[in-house]
Amino acid sequence: MFDMECPFCSPQIEKRVIYENSLARLILTQDAINPGQALVLSKRHIATLYELNENEFNAMYLLAKRVADIFINTFSYDGVNLLLNSGVAAGQTIPHAHIHIVPRILGDVPIAREWLNPLLQRKEYNPTHTELMHYSKIFKNELEKS
Ligand SMILES: [Zn+2]
């Protein structure tokens, strides 16, 4: 369902999509703690995890795993967080199901809840347009290989 109020359904999101399949999309996040931090979105407007069907859930997590593998194998990050906040109580701020794929460097941020703070994310890392293009190109190339 198209939802004008939803930032992940707005026409502007199309320009940020760097990869998609029939059920899920990949974008880079604008508030990141490390370069390349990304989001997998359900292609359909669905507010929460609970409303995803199994095919959508599988497609989203398989895409998230592939991106996580790229962080480890191509960018040599130390670790990756996959995080799906479902519901306001769980910290969900945008009511469209999405998975955060957070590349981690040993000791970068002490605990997971701190990097959910947008102010902290902006303090830690502000991607330049060139960096966003660089990561977009690499993700696209890696994901289209298989
Ligand atoms: Zn939406």
PDB file of C-alpha atoms and ligand atoms in Angstrom:
ATOM      1  CA  MET A   1       0.000   0.000   0.000  1.00  0.00           C
ATOM      2  CA  PHE A   2       1.344   3.399  -0.936  1.00  0.00           C
ATOM      3  CA  ASP A   3       1.533   5.710   2.047  1.00  0.00           C
ATOM      4  CA  MET A   4       2.431   9.381   1.508  1.00  0.00           C
ATOM      5  CA  GLU A   5       3.245   9.782   5.196  1.00  0.00           C
ATOM      6  CA  CYS A   6       5.804   6.991   5.217  1.00  0.00           C
ATOM      7  CA  PRO A   7       9.387   8.055   4.413  1.00  0.00           C
ATOM      8  CA  PHE A   8      10.171   4.554   3.136  1.00  0.00           C
ATOM      9  CA  CYS A   9       7.251   4.728   0.693  1.00  0.00           C
ATOM     10  CA  SER A  10       7.794   8.301  -0.470  1.00  0.00           C
ATOM     11  CA  PRO A  11       8.819   8.860  -4.102  1.00  0.00           C
ATOM     12  CA  GLN A  12      12.178  10.197  -2.834  1.00  0.00           C
ATOM     13  CA  ILE A  13      13.135   6.768  -1.511  1.00  0.00           C
ATOM     14  CA  GLU A  14      13.468   5.468  -5.072  1.00  0.00           C
ATOM     15  CA  LYS A  15      16.698   7.461  -5.500  1.00  0.00           C
ATOM     16  CA  ARG A  16      18.182   5.837  -2.401  1.00  0.00           C
ATOM     17  CA  VAL A  17      17.461   2.230  -3.357  1.00  0.00           C
ATOM     18  CA  ILE A  18      20.758   0.589  -4.286  1.00  0.00           C
ATOM     19  CA  TYR A  19      19.471  -2.948  -4.630  1.00  0.00           C
ATOM     20  CA  GLU A  20      16.093  -4.636  -4.581  1.00  0.00           C
ATOM     21  CA  ASN A  21      14.401  -7.925  -5.215  1.00  0.00           C
ATOM     22  CA  SER A  22      10.686  -8.616  -5.488  1.00  0.00           C
ATOM     23  CA  LEU A  23      10.110  -8.316  -1.714  1.00  0.00           C
ATOM     24  CA  ALA A  24      12.920  -6.249  -0.153  1.00  0.00           C
ATOM     25  CA  ARG A  25      15.025  -3.170  -0.794  1.00  0.00           C
ATOM     26  CA  LEU A  26      18.442  -1.979   0.379  1.00  0.00           C
ATOM     27  CA  ILE A  27      19.281   1.648   1.195  1.00  0.00           C
ATOM     28  CA  LEU A  28      22.137   3.288   3.073  1.00  0.00           C
ATOM     29  CA  THR A  29      21.149   4.957   6.308  1.00  0.00           C
ATOM     30  CA  GLN A  30      21.703   8.683   6.724  1.00  0.00           C
ATOM     31  CA  ASP A  31      22.471   8.329  10.431  1.00  0.00           C
ATOM     32  CA  ALA A  32      25.277   5.828  10.779  1.00  0.00           C
ATOM     33  CA  ILE A  33      27.993   4.993  13.266  1.00  0.00           C
ATOM     34  CA  ASN A  34      30.284   3.446  10.654  1.00  0.00           C
ATOM     35  CA  PRO A  35      30.627   3.777   6.863  1.00  0.00           C
ATOM     36  CA  GLY A  36      28.265   1.683   4.792  1.00  0.00           C
ATOM     37  CA  GLN A  37      25.604   1.212   7.480  1.00  0.00           C
ATOM     38  CA  ALA A  38      22.460   0.121   5.707  1.00  0.00           C
ATOM     39  CA  LEU A  39      18.772  -0.695   6.024  1.00  0.00           C
ATOM     40  CA  VAL A  40      16.745  -3.467   4.444  1.00  0.00           C
ATOM     41  CA  LEU A  41      13.118  -2.439   3.939  1.00  0.00           C
ATOM     42  CA  SER A  42      10.090  -4.512   3.096  1.00  0.00           C
ATOM     43  CA  LYS A  43       9.106  -3.511  -0.408  1.00  0.00           C
ATOM     44  CA  ARG A  44       5.448  -3.422   0.563  1.00  0.00           C
ATOM     45  CA  HIS A  45       4.341  -0.908   3.194  1.00  0.00           C
ATOM     46  CA  ILE A  46       4.072  -3.010   6.342  1.00  0.00           C
ATOM     47  CA  ALA A  47       4.367  -1.368   9.733  1.00  0.00           C
ATOM     48  CA  THR A  48       5.786  -4.143  11.903  1.00  0.00           C
ATOM     49  CA  LEU A  49       7.566  -7.473  11.904  1.00  0.00           C
ATOM     50  CA  TYR A  50       4.344  -9.216  12.824  1.00  0.00           C
ATOM     51  CA  GLU A  51       2.613  -8.184   9.622  1.00  0.00           C
ATOM     52  CA  LEU A  52       5.332  -9.499   7.333  1.00  0.00           C
ATOM     53  CA  ASN A  53       4.523 -12.755   5.611  1.00  0.00           C
ATOM     54  CA  GLU A  54       7.152 -15.504   5.663  1.00  0.00           C
ATOM     55  CA  ASN A  55       8.364 -14.798   2.153  1.00  0.00           C
ATOM     56  CA  GLU A  56       8.890 -11.121   2.971  1.00  0.00           C
ATOM     57  CA  PHE A  57      10.629 -11.955   6.241  1.00  0.00           C
ATOM     58  CA  ASN A  58      12.921 -14.468   4.552  1.00  0.00           C
ATOM     59  CA  ALA A  59      13.721 -12.096   1.695  1.00  0.00           C
ATOM     60  CA  MET A  60      14.577  -9.275   4.112  1.00  0.00           C
ATOM     61  CA  TYR A  61      16.829 -11.389   6.344  1.00  0.00           C
ATOM     62  CA  LEU A  62      18.543 -13.114   3.437  1.00  0.00           C
ATOM     63  CA  LEU A  63      19.359  -9.714   1.937  1.00  0.00           C
ATOM     64  CA  ALA A  64      20.544  -8.476   5.349  1.00  0.00           C
ATOM     65  CA  LYS A  65      22.822 -11.513   5.699  1.00  0.00           C
ATOM     66  CA  ARG A  66      24.304 -10.926   2.274  1.00  0.00           C
ATOM     67  CA  VAL A  67      25.083  -7.319   3.203  1.00  0.00           C
ATOM     68  CA  ALA A  68      26.537  -8.480   6.546  1.00  0.00           C
ATOM     69  CA  ASP A  69      28.772 -10.913   4.637  1.00  0.00           C
ATOM     70  CA  ILE A  70      29.994  -8.026   2.463  1.00  0.00           C
ATOM     71  CA  PHE A  71      30.853  -6.001   5.587  1.00  0.00           C
ATOM     72  CA  ILE A  72      32.961  -8.887   6.901  1.00  0.00           C
ATOM     73  CA  ASN A  73      34.462 -10.256   3.682  1.00  0.00           C
ATOM     74  CA  THR A  74      34.881  -7.118   1.567  1.00  0.00           C
ATOM     75  CA  PHE A  75      35.272  -4.345   4.133  1.00  0.00           C
ATOM     76  CA  SER A  76      36.934  -6.401   6.921  1.00  0.00           C
ATOM     77  CA  TYR A  77      34.700  -5.078   9.704  1.00  0.00           C
ATOM     78  CA  ASP A  78      35.050  -6.809  13.071  1.00  0.00           C
ATOM     79  CA  GLY A  79      31.343  -7.589  13.425  1.00  0.00           C
ATOM     80  CA  VAL A  80      27.808  -6.762  12.368  1.00  0.00           C
ATOM     81  CA  ASN A  81      24.546  -6.083  14.190  1.00  0.00           C
ATOM     82  CA  LEU A  82      21.273  -6.989  12.513  1.00  0.00           C
ATOM     83  CA  LEU A  83      18.501  -5.204  14.332  1.00  0.00           C
ATOM     84  CA  LEU A  84      14.801  -5.112  13.674  1.00  0.00           C
ATOM     85  CA  ASN A  85      12.915  -2.865  16.098  1.00  0.00           C
ATOM     86  CA  SER A  86       9.257  -3.751  15.873  1.00  0.00           C
ATOM     87  CA  GLY A  87       6.868  -1.444  17.663  1.00  0.00           C
ATOM     88  CA  VAL A  88       7.363   1.819  19.523  1.00  0.00           C
ATOM     89  CA  ALA A  89       8.181  -0.043  22.729  1.00  0.00           C
ATOM     90  CA  ALA A  90      11.087  -1.718  20.926  1.00  0.00           C
ATOM     91  CA  GLY A  91      12.439   1.575  19.615  1.00  0.00           C
ATOM     92  CA  GLN A  92      10.835   1.555  16.179  1.00  0.00           C
ATOM     93  CA  THR A  93      10.603   5.152  14.955  1.00  0.00           C
ATOM     94  CA  ILE A  94       9.519   4.662  11.326  1.00  0.00           C
ATOM     95  CA  PRO A  95       6.360   2.563  10.964  1.00  0.00           C
ATOM     96  CA  HIS A  96       7.601   0.543   7.997  1.00  0.00           C
ATOM     97  CA  ALA A  97       9.343  -2.771   8.714  1.00  0.00           C
ATOM     98  CA  HIS A  98      13.119  -2.488   8.334  1.00  0.00           C
ATOM     99  CA  ILE A  99      16.312  -4.177   9.479  1.00  0.00           C
ATOM    100  CA  HIS A 100      19.380  -2.171  10.485  1.00  0.00           C
ATOM    101  CA  ILE A 101      22.646  -3.696   9.256  1.00  0.00           C
ATOM    102  CA  VAL A 102      25.321  -2.109  11.395  1.00  0.00           C
ATOM    103  CA  PRO A 103      28.974  -2.782  10.648  1.00  0.00           C
ATOM    104  CA  ARG A 104      31.022  -2.809  13.859  1.00  0.00           C
ATOM    105  CA  ILE A 105      34.602  -2.045  14.778  1.00  0.00           C
ATOM    106  CA  LEU A 106      35.859  -3.457  18.059  1.00  0.00           C
ATOM    107  CA  GLY A 107      35.248  -0.817  20.741  1.00  0.00           C
ATOM    108  CA  ASP A 108      33.432   1.667  18.464  1.00  0.00           C
ATOM    109  CA  VAL A 109      30.325   2.140  20.613  1.00  0.00           C
ATOM    110  CA  PRO A 110      30.046   0.584  24.058  1.00  0.00           C
ATOM    111  CA  ILE A 111      26.491  -0.745  23.969  1.00  0.00           C
ATOM    112  CA  ALA A 112      23.900  -1.259  21.275  1.00  0.00           C
ATOM    113  CA  ARG A 113      21.289   1.170  22.586  1.00  0.00           C
ATOM    114  CA  GLU A 114      23.686   4.111  22.264  1.00  0.00           C
ATOM    115  CA  TRP A 115      23.919   3.871  18.507  1.00  0.00           C
ATOM    116  CA  LEU A 116      20.158   4.144  18.224  1.00  0.00           C
ATOM    117  CA  ASN A 117      20.481   7.760  19.327  1.00  0.00           C
ATOM    118  CA  PRO A 118      20.539   9.878  16.116  1.00  0.00           C
ATOM    119  CA  LEU A 119      22.559  12.603  17.845  1.00  0.00           C
ATOM    120  CA  LEU A 120      25.268  10.130  18.743  1.00  0.00           C
ATOM    121  CA  GLN A 121      25.238   8.689  15.239  1.00  0.00           C
ATOM    122  CA  ARG A 122      25.773  12.113  13.723  1.00  0.00           C
ATOM    123  CA  LYS A 123      28.613  12.767  16.155  1.00  0.00           C
ATOM    124  CA  GLU A 124      30.309   9.489  15.307  1.00  0.00           C
ATOM    125  CA  TYR A 125      30.133   9.595  11.543  1.00  0.00           C
ATOM    126  CA  ASN A 126      28.747  11.807   8.801  1.00  0.00           C
ATOM    127  CA  PRO A 127      28.961  10.151   5.398  1.00  0.00           C
ATOM    128  CA  THR A 128      29.935  12.370   2.485  1.00  0.00           C
ATOM    129  CA  HIS A 129      28.175  12.070  -0.853  1.00  0.00           C
ATOM    130  CA  THR A 130      31.348  10.479  -2.279  1.00  0.00           C
ATOM    131  CA  GLU A 131      31.361   7.859   0.484  1.00  0.00           C
ATOM    132  CA  LEU A 132      27.684   7.086  -0.041  1.00  0.00           C
ATOM    133  CA  MET A 133      28.298   6.641  -3.771  1.00  0.00           C
ATOM    134  CA  HIS A 134      31.346   4.451  -3.082  1.00  0.00           C
ATOM    135  CA  TYR A 135      29.411   2.099  -0.792  1.00  0.00           C
ATOM    136  CA  SER A 136      26.383   2.084  -3.066  1.00  0.00           C
ATOM    137  CA  LYS A 137      28.534   0.989  -6.012  1.00  0.00           C
ATOM    138  CA  ILE A 138      30.265  -1.776  -4.053  1.00  0.00           C
ATOM    139  CA  PHE A 139      27.004  -3.139  -2.621  1.00  0.00           C
ATOM    140  CA  LYS A 140      25.410  -3.099  -6.056  1.00  0.00           C
ATOM    141  CA  ASN A 141      28.372  -4.871  -7.644  1.00  0.00           C
ATOM    142  CA  GLU A 142      28.638  -7.496  -4.902  1.00  0.00           C
ATOM    143  CA  LEU A 143      24.899  -8.197  -4.771  1.00  0.00           C
ATOM    144  CA  GLU A 144      24.561  -8.539  -8.515  1.00  0.00           C
ATOM    145  CA  LYS A 145      27.367 -11.136  -8.676  1.00  0.00           C
ATOM    146  CA  SER A 146      25.118 -13.943  -7.500  1.00  0.00           C
TER     147      SER A 146
HETATM  148 ZN    ZN B   1       6.026   2.596   4.069  1.00  0.00          ZN
END
